[in-house]
């Protein structure tokens, strides 16, 4: 009799879940668990929380959706509100677990957490589920991952993408003595934007809607637009928490191109999937460097941390109306276009001179589609400490406004009539920022940065 504890992480689906399928095939009894860590809701190192209201609402919906699908197979999702090491140790001991199995994470923090899950008599196994390819599919060992995306793309774009796995028709039952879930102890999930529906059902609806239209034929032309949900595929929230797999998207794209013919525009969707793929292998290769100030470079960037500048950026109160609109949309909805993310990041790093990690952490808190590999990899790219062969990206914000918001429709949509672009700061004789209309606390924060 083998009792397996399957820990769901960023794979909140039954379809195309190789790790769950393997857990089912190896087990007589199966425990399906998701751990909600209380630390997600506390302030972290960069004045932000790992989990904001928008993503938590979406994640909670996704967990409820997964629980319903498991229940249809005679299972249920055991949700635990505690540190994984504590709650899983207790559960493995109480239920005499033989095997702990989960999807293979990409990022250093998640792998470090996995390494701490060492319990007497419990074997462990990781299975890749979150990428198009597994390490065995790649035409190079991980340590030889190309340093830039273009070289990576040329090596992998012709590789065969395996078809998604069908959902299991049945699952082993849970132990009779399975404890109750901690649903009632979880933080309030009623806050946040309600435009999206979390879970595999919402993912399937979006996938069907998008590929039953002709939107893929205009994707390349519209993907840089600042607003309009159909200007992008819109898959990223479900892709981030694993309610949807990249192979499901690749298959739907292939079926679309079979029906309507391939085009440069539809092909760009796969191009973007490869960008995501690259950042996941990039994160796996570089480990803790993904989160370090100097990134994968030997020299750190020429930025620091100005608390007042950072606060004005987060609250949409900088001298740039376009950046303010981007930050207001992000804060109010948990969503921001790809173009908007690039502009906001470039402005924080290049115009405000703020440590890029504070921006990456703020995006982590706010984005409904936060993906650690893609988020931190893209911020490194902008800051010049990552995979950009040109050493970072510096966008001309006014040119971008003329190009992508010439009639100020986006700025007007996301700026209140009372709001005004404020001067950021001036400098004293030593070139240190002097904040206009700063209260004592802000002035003290800035002064402390000199020490």
Coordinates of C-alpha atoms in Angstrom, one line a residue:
X1 CA 0.0 0.0 0.0
X2 CA 1.5 3.3 -1.2
X3 CA 0.2 6.6 0.2
X4 CA 1.2 9.6 -1.9
X5 CA 0.9 13.2 -1.0
X6 CA 0.6 15.3 -4.1
X7 CA 1.3 18.9 -3.5
X8 CA -0.3 21.2 -6.1
X9 CA 1.7 24.4 -6.7
X10 CA 1.6 26.3 -10.0
X11 CA -0.2 23.4 -11.7
X12 CA -3.9 23.9 -10.7
X13 CA -5.4 21.7 -13.3
X14 CA -6.2 18.0 -14.1
X15 CA -5.6 18.2 -17.8
X16 CA -1.9 18.0 -19.0
X17 CA -0.6 17.4 -15.5
X18 CA 2.1 14.7 -15.8
X19 CA 3.0 15.0 -12.1
X20 CA -0.6 14.3 -10.9
X21 CA -0.9 11.5 -13.4
X22 CA 2.3 9.9 -12.1
X23 CA 1.1 10.3 -8.5
X24 CA -2.1 8.5 -9.4
X25 CA -0.4 5.6 -11.1
X26 CA 1.9 5.0 -8.2
X27 CA -0.6 5.2 -5.4
X28 CA -3.1 3.2 -3.5
X29 CA -4.1 6.3 -1.5
X30 CA -3.7 9.8 -2.7
X31 CA -3.7 13.1 -0.7
X32 CA -4.1 16.3 -2.8
X33 CA -2.8 19.3 -1.0
X34 CA -2.3 23.0 -1.6
X35 CA -0.3 25.1 0.9
X36 CA -1.2 28.8 1.5
X37 CA 1.7 30.4 3.2
X38 CA 0.8 33.2 5.7
X39 CA 4.1 34.9 4.7
X40 CA 2.6 35.7 1.3
X41 CA 0.4 38.3 2.9
X42 CA 3.0 40.1 5.0
X43 CA 5.3 42.9 3.9
X44 CA 8.6 41.7 2.4
X45 CA 12.0 43.1 1.8
X46 CA 11.0 45.6 -0.9
X47 CA 8.0 47.4 0.8
X48 CA 5.6 45.0 -1.0
X49 CA 3.7 41.8 -0.2
X50 CA 4.3 38.6 -2.2
X51 CA 0.5 38.3 -2.7
X52 CA -1.8 41.2 -3.4
X53 CA -5.6 41.3 -3.4
X54 CA -6.1 40.8 -7.2
X55 CA -4.0 37.7 -7.4
X56 CA -5.3 36.2 -4.2
X57 CA -8.9 36.6 -5.4
X58 CA -8.0 34.8 -8.6
X59 CA -5.9 32.1 -6.9
X60 CA -8.8 31.4 -4.4
X61 CA -11.2 31.0 -7.3
X62 CA -8.7 28.7 -8.9
X63 CA -8.4 26.5 -5.8
X64 CA -12.2 26.3 -5.5
X65 CA -12.4 25.3 -9.1
X66 CA -9.8 22.6 -8.7
X67 CA -11.5 21.3 -5.6
X68 CA -14.8 20.9 -7.6
X69 CA -13.0 18.9 -10.3
X70 CA -11.3 16.7 -7.8
X71 CA -14.5 16.0 -6.0
X72 CA -16.0 14.7 -9.3
X73 CA -13.3 12.0 -9.2
X74 CA -13.9 11.1 -5.5
X75 CA -11.0 13.3 -4.3
X76 CA -10.8 16.7 -2.6
X77 CA -8.3 19.5 -2.2
X78 CA -6.9 19.7 1.3
X79 CA -6.0 23.4 1.7
X80 CA -3.5 24.1 4.5
X81 CA -2.9 27.6 5.9
X82 CA 0.6 27.3 7.4
X83 CA 4.2 27.2 6.4
X84 CA 4.6 24.2 4.0
X85 CA 7.4 22.6 6.0
X86 CA 5.3 22.7 9.2
X87 CA 2.0 21.6 7.7
X88 CA 3.4 18.9 5.4
X89 CA 5.6 17.4 8.2
X90 CA 2.6 17.0 10.4
X91 CA 0.4 15.5 7.6
X92 CA 3.1 13.1 6.4
X93 CA 3.5 11.8 10.0
X94 CA -0.2 11.5 10.8
X95 CA -1.1 9.8 7.5
X96 CA 2.1 7.7 7.1
X97 CA 2.9 9.1 3.7
X98 CA 5.4 7.1 1.6
X99 CA 5.9 9.5 -1.4
X100 CA 5.8 13.3 -1.7
X101 CA 5.4 14.5 -5.3
X102 CA 5.0 17.9 -7.0
X103 CA 5.7 19.8 -10.2
X104 CA 9.2 20.9 -10.7
X105 CA 9.7 24.6 -9.9
X106 CA 11.8 26.9 -12.0
X107 CA 12.9 29.5 -9.4
X108 CA 15.5 29.4 -6.6
X109 CA 13.1 30.2 -3.7
X110 CA 10.7 27.4 -4.7
X111 CA 13.5 24.9 -5.0
X112 CA 14.9 25.9 -1.7
X113 CA 11.5 25.4 -0.1
X114 CA 11.3 22.0 -1.7
X115 CA 14.7 21.0 -0.4
X116 CA 13.5 21.8 3.2
X117 CA 10.7 19.2 2.8
X118 CA 12.7 16.3 4.2
X119 CA 10.6 14.0 6.4
X120 CA 11.6 10.5 7.8
X121 CA 10.6 7.6 5.6
X122 CA 9.2 9.9 2.8
X123 CA 10.6 9.7 -0.7
X124 CA 10.4 12.7 -2.9
X125 CA 9.9 13.3 -6.6
X126 CA 9.7 16.3 -9.0
X127 CA 8.0 16.2 -12.4
X128 CA 8.1 18.9 -15.1
X129 CA 4.7 20.3 -15.9
X130 CA 5.1 24.0 -16.4
X131 CA 7.0 24.3 -19.6
X132 CA 6.7 23.3 -23.3
X133 CA 9.8 21.1 -23.0
X134 CA 11.5 19.0 -20.4
X135 CA 15.3 19.1 -19.9
X136 CA 15.5 15.9 -22.0
X137 CA 13.8 17.7 -25.0
X138 CA 16.3 20.6 -25.0
X139 CA 19.1 20.4 -27.6
X140 CA 21.7 21.5 -25.0
X141 CA 22.4 20.9 -21.3
X142 CA 21.0 23.5 -19.0
X143 CA 24.4 25.0 -18.2
X144 CA 24.8 25.8 -21.9
X145 CA 21.5 27.7 -22.2
X146 CA 22.1 30.5 -24.6
X147 CA 22.7 33.9 -23.0
X148 CA 20.1 35.6 -25.2
X149 CA 16.6 34.8 -26.4
X150 CA 17.3 34.9 -30.1
X151 CA 19.9 32.2 -29.9
X152 CA 17.6 30.1 -27.7
X153 CA 14.7 30.5 -30.1
X154 CA 16.7 29.4 -33.1
X155 CA 17.6 26.2 -31.3
X156 CA 14.2 25.2 -30.1
X157 CA 11.5 26.7 -32.4
X158 CA 11.5 23.6 -34.6
X159 CA 11.2 21.2 -31.7
X160 CA 8.1 19.0 -31.4
X161 CA 5.8 20.1 -28.6
X162 CA 4.2 17.0 -27.0
X163 CA 0.5 16.9 -27.0
X164 CA -1.2 17.8 -23.7
X165 CA -2.1 14.8 -21.5
X166 CA -5.8 14.0 -21.1
X167 CA -7.2 14.5 -17.6
X168 CA -7.3 11.3 -15.4
X169 CA -10.5 9.3 -15.6
X170 CA -10.1 8.3 -12.0
X171 CA -7.9 8.9 -9.0
X172 CA -7.0 6.8 -6.0
X173 CA -9.1 7.7 -3.0
X174 CA -7.9 9.8 -0.1
X175 CA -7.3 8.2 3.3
X176 CA -10.4 7.9 5.5
X177 CA -8.8 10.0 8.2
X178 CA -8.0 13.0 6.0
X179 CA -8.3 16.2 8.1
X180 CA -10.5 19.2 7.2
X181 CA -9.3 22.0 4.9
X182 CA -8.4 25.4 6.3
X183 CA -10.8 27.3 4.0
X184 CA -12.3 29.3 6.8
X185 CA -8.9 30.4 8.1
X186 CA -7.8 31.9 4.7
X187 CA -7.5 35.7 4.2
X188 CA -10.5 37.5 2.7
X189 CA -10.6 36.8 -1.0
X190 CA -13.5 39.2 -1.8
X191 CA -11.2 42.1 -2.6
X192 CA -9.6 42.7 -5.9
X193 CA -10.8 43.0 -9.5
X194 CA -13.6 40.6 -10.5
X195 CA -13.2 40.8 -14.3
X196 CA -11.5 37.4 -14.5
X197 CA -12.7 34.0 -13.3
X198 CA -9.9 31.8 -11.8
X199 CA -9.6 28.1 -12.5
X200 CA -9.4 25.7 -15.4
X201 CA -13.0 26.4 -16.5
X202 CA -12.3 30.1 -16.9
X203 CA -9.1 29.1 -18.8
X204 CA -10.9 26.8 -21.1
X205 CA -13.5 29.5 -21.8
X206 CA -10.8 32.0 -22.7
X207 CA -8.9 29.5 -24.9
X208 CA -12.1 28.6 -26.8
X209 CA -13.2 32.3 -27.1
X210 CA -9.8 33.4 -28.5
X211 CA -9.2 30.6 -31.0
X212 CA -12.8 30.5 -32.2
X213 CA -12.3 34.1 -33.3
X214 CA -9.9 35.5 -35.9
X215 CA -8.0 37.5 -33.2
X216 CA -4.8 35.5 -33.8
X217 CA -4.6 36.9 -37.3
X218 CA -4.2 40.4 -35.8
X219 CA -2.2 39.5 -32.7
X220 CA 1.2 40.9 -33.9
X221 CA -0.4 44.2 -34.8
X222 CA -2.3 44.7 -31.6
X223 CA -0.1 43.1 -29.0
X224 CA 1.6 46.5 -28.1
X225 CA -1.6 48.3 -27.5
X226 CA -2.0 49.9 -24.1
X227 CA -5.6 48.8 -23.5
X228 CA -8.1 46.3 -24.8
X229 CA -8.1 42.8 -23.4
X230 CA -8.5 41.2 -26.8
X231 CA -5.4 42.9 -28.1
X232 CA -3.4 40.2 -26.4
X233 CA -4.3 36.5 -25.9
X234 CA -5.2 37.1 -22.3
X235 CA -4.0 33.6 -21.2
X236 CA -1.3 34.7 -18.8
X237 CA -3.3 34.7 -15.5
X238 CA -4.3 31.1 -15.9
X239 CA -0.9 30.2 -17.3
X240 CA 0.8 31.7 -14.3
X241 CA -0.9 29.5 -11.7
X242 CA -1.1 26.5 -13.9
X243 CA -4.9 26.4 -14.5
X244 CA -3.7 26.3 -18.1
X245 CA -0.6 24.7 -19.5
X246 CA 1.6 26.1 -22.3
X247 CA 1.1 22.9 -24.2
X248 CA -2.6 23.4 -24.2
X249 CA -2.1 26.8 -25.8
X250 CA 0.4 25.4 -28.3
X251 CA -2.1 22.7 -29.3
X252 CA -5.0 25.2 -29.7
X253 CA -2.7 27.4 -31.8
X254 CA -1.8 24.5 -34.1
X255 CA -5.4 23.5 -34.5
X256 CA -6.3 27.2 -35.4
X257 CA -3.5 27.3 -38.0
X258 CA -4.7 24.0 -39.4
X259 CA -8.2 25.4 -39.9
X260 CA -7.3 28.9 -41.1
X261 CA -3.7 28.7 -42.2
X262 CA -0.6 29.9 -40.4
X263 CA 0.3 33.6 -40.6
X264 CA 3.1 35.8 -39.3
X265 CA 0.7 37.1 -36.7
X266 CA -0.5 33.8 -35.4
X267 CA 3.1 32.6 -35.4
X268 CA 3.9 35.4 -33.0
X269 CA 1.8 33.8 -30.3
X270 CA 4.2 30.8 -30.3
X271 CA 7.1 33.3 -30.4
X272 CA 5.7 34.7 -27.1
X273 CA 5.3 31.2 -25.6
X274 CA 9.0 30.7 -26.4
X275 CA 9.9 33.9 -24.5
X276 CA 8.1 32.6 -21.5
X277 CA 9.9 29.2 -22.0
X278 CA 13.3 31.0 -22.1
X279 CA 12.7 32.8 -18.9
X280 CA 11.8 29.6 -17.1
X281 CA 15.0 27.9 -18.1
X282 CA 16.9 31.1 -17.5
X283 CA 15.6 31.1 -13.9
X284 CA 16.5 27.5 -13.5
X285 CA 20.0 28.1 -14.7
X286 CA 20.8 31.2 -12.8
X287 CA 19.2 30.4 -9.4
X288 CA 19.5 33.1 -6.8
X289 CA 21.0 35.5 -9.3
X290 CA 17.5 36.1 -10.7
X291 CA 16.8 38.1 -7.5
X292 CA 20.2 39.8 -7.0
X293 CA 20.8 43.5 -7.6
X294 CA 23.5 42.8 -10.2
X295 CA 21.6 39.9 -11.7
X296 CA 23.8 37.8 -13.9
X297 CA 26.3 40.6 -14.5
X298 CA 29.5 41.4 -12.7
X299 CA 28.8 45.1 -12.3
X300 CA 25.8 46.4 -10.4
X301 CA 23.5 49.0 -12.0
X302 CA 23.9 52.7 -11.2
X303 CA 20.7 52.9 -9.2
X304 CA 19.8 53.2 -5.5
X305 CA 16.5 53.5 -3.5
X306 CA 14.6 56.7 -3.1
X307 CA 11.5 56.0 -0.9
X308 CA 9.5 59.0 -2.0
X309 CA 10.2 58.4 -5.7
X310 CA 9.2 54.8 -5.3
X311 CA 6.0 55.7 -3.5
X312 CA 5.1 58.2 -6.2
X313 CA 5.7 55.6 -8.9
X314 CA 3.5 53.0 -7.2
X315 CA 0.7 55.6 -6.6
X316 CA 0.7 57.0 -10.1
X317 CA 2.0 60.4 -9.0
X318 CA 5.2 60.9 -11.1
X319 CA 5.7 63.8 -13.6
X320 CA 4.8 61.4 -16.5
X321 CA 1.0 61.1 -17.2
X322 CA 1.5 58.0 -19.2
X323 CA 3.4 56.2 -16.5
X324 CA 0.9 57.3 -13.9
X325 CA -1.9 55.9 -16.0
X326 CA -0.1 52.6 -16.2
X327 CA 0.5 52.4 -12.5
X328 CA -3.1 53.3 -11.8
X329 CA -4.5 50.6 -14.0
X330 CA -2.1 48.1 -12.4
X331 CA -3.0 49.1 -8.9
X332 CA -6.8 49.1 -9.5
X333 CA -7.1 45.9 -11.7
X334 CA -4.0 43.8 -11.3
X335 CA -3.5 44.0 -15.0
X336 CA -1.2 45.9 -17.3
X337 CA -0.3 45.5 -20.9
X338 CA 3.1 44.2 -22.0
X339 CA 3.9 47.7 -23.4
X340 CA 2.8 49.3 -20.2
X341 CA 4.9 47.1 -18.1
X342 CA 8.0 47.9 -20.1
X343 CA 7.4 51.6 -19.9
X344 CA 6.7 51.6 -16.2
X345 CA 9.8 49.5 -15.5
X346 CA 12.0 51.7 -17.8
X347 CA 10.8 54.8 -16.1
X348 CA 11.5 53.5 -12.5
X349 CA 15.0 52.4 -13.4
X350 CA 16.1 55.1 -15.9
X351 CA 14.2 58.2 -15.0
X352 CA 13.8 57.7 -11.2
X353 CA 17.1 55.8 -10.6
X354 CA 15.4 53.3 -8.3
X355 CA 16.7 49.8 -7.6
X356 CA 14.9 47.5 -10.1
X357 CA 14.1 44.9 -7.4
X358 CA 11.6 47.3 -5.8
X359 CA 9.7 47.5 -9.0
X360 CA 9.8 43.7 -9.6
X361 CA 8.5 43.2 -6.1
X362 CA 5.7 45.7 -6.6
X363 CA 4.7 43.9 -9.8
X364 CA 4.8 40.7 -7.8
X365 CA 2.3 42.1 -5.3
X366 CA 0.0 43.7 -7.9
X367 CA -0.1 41.5 -11.0
X368 CA -2.9 38.9 -11.3
X369 CA -0.7 37.0 -13.7
X370 CA 2.6 37.1 -11.7
X371 CA 5.0 34.5 -12.8
X372 CA 8.4 34.7 -10.9
X373 CA 10.6 33.6 -13.8
X374 CA 9.0 36.0 -16.3
X375 CA 8.6 38.9 -14.0
X376 CA 12.1 39.0 -12.5
X377 CA 13.6 38.0 -15.8
X378 CA 11.9 40.8 -17.6
X379 CA 12.9 43.3 -14.9
X380 CA 16.5 42.2 -15.2
X381 CA 16.2 42.6 -19.0
X382 CA 15.0 46.3 -18.6
X383 CA 17.6 47.1 -15.9
X384 CA 20.5 45.8 -18.0
X385 CA 21.5 43.0 -15.6
X386 CA 19.9 40.1 -17.4
X387 CA 19.6 38.6 -20.9
X388 CA 19.4 41.7 -23.0
X389 CA 22.4 41.8 -25.4
X390 CA 22.1 45.6 -25.6
X391 CA 22.6 46.1 -21.8
X392 CA 19.1 47.2 -20.8
X393 CA 16.2 49.1 -22.3
X394 CA 15.6 52.9 -21.9
X395 CA 12.3 54.0 -23.5
X396 CA 11.6 57.5 -24.5
X397 CA 8.3 58.0 -22.6
X398 CA 7.0 61.0 -24.6
X399 CA 7.7 59.2 -27.9
X400 CA 5.9 56.2 -26.6
X401 CA 2.9 58.3 -25.6
X402 CA 2.8 59.8 -29.1
X403 CA 3.1 56.4 -30.7
X404 CA 0.7 54.4 -28.5
X405 CA -1.7 57.0 -27.0
X406 CA -1.7 59.9 -29.4
X407 CA -5.2 61.1 -28.4
X408 CA -4.5 60.5 -24.6
X409 CA -7.4 58.0 -24.5
X410 CA -5.5 55.7 -22.2
X411 CA -4.2 58.5 -20.0
X412 CA -7.7 59.9 -19.6
X413 CA -9.1 56.5 -18.8
X414 CA -6.7 55.9 -16.0
X415 CA -6.2 59.4 -14.6
X416 CA -8.8 61.1 -12.4
X417 CA -9.9 64.7 -13.4
X418 CA -8.4 66.0 -10.1
X419 CA -5.0 64.4 -10.6
X420 CA -2.0 66.4 -11.8
X421 CA 1.5 65.3 -12.8
X422 CA 3.7 66.5 -9.9
X423 CA 7.3 67.5 -9.9
X424 CA 9.4 64.6 -8.7
X425 CA 12.2 66.4 -6.8
X426 CA 15.0 68.8 -7.2
X427 CA 18.6 68.4 -5.9
X428 CA 20.7 70.2 -3.4
X429 CA 24.3 71.3 -3.9
X430 CA 25.4 67.7 -3.4
X431 CA 23.0 66.3 -5.9
X432 CA 20.8 64.7 -3.3
X433 CA 17.0 64.8 -4.0
X434 CA 15.0 67.5 -2.2
X435 CA 11.4 66.5 -2.2
X436 CA 8.7 69.1 -2.9
X437 CA 6.0 69.3 -0.3
X438 CA 7.4 66.3 1.5
X439 CA 6.2 65.6 5.0
X440 CA 8.8 65.0 7.8
X441 CA 8.6 61.2 7.3
X442 CA 9.4 61.4 3.6
X443 CA 12.2 63.9 4.2
X444 CA 13.7 61.7 6.8
X445 CA 13.5 58.6 4.6
X446 CA 15.4 60.5 1.8
X447 CA 18.0 61.8 4.3
X448 CA 18.6 58.2 5.6
X449 CA 19.6 57.1 2.1
X450 CA 22.7 59.3 2.3
X451 CA 24.1 57.3 5.2

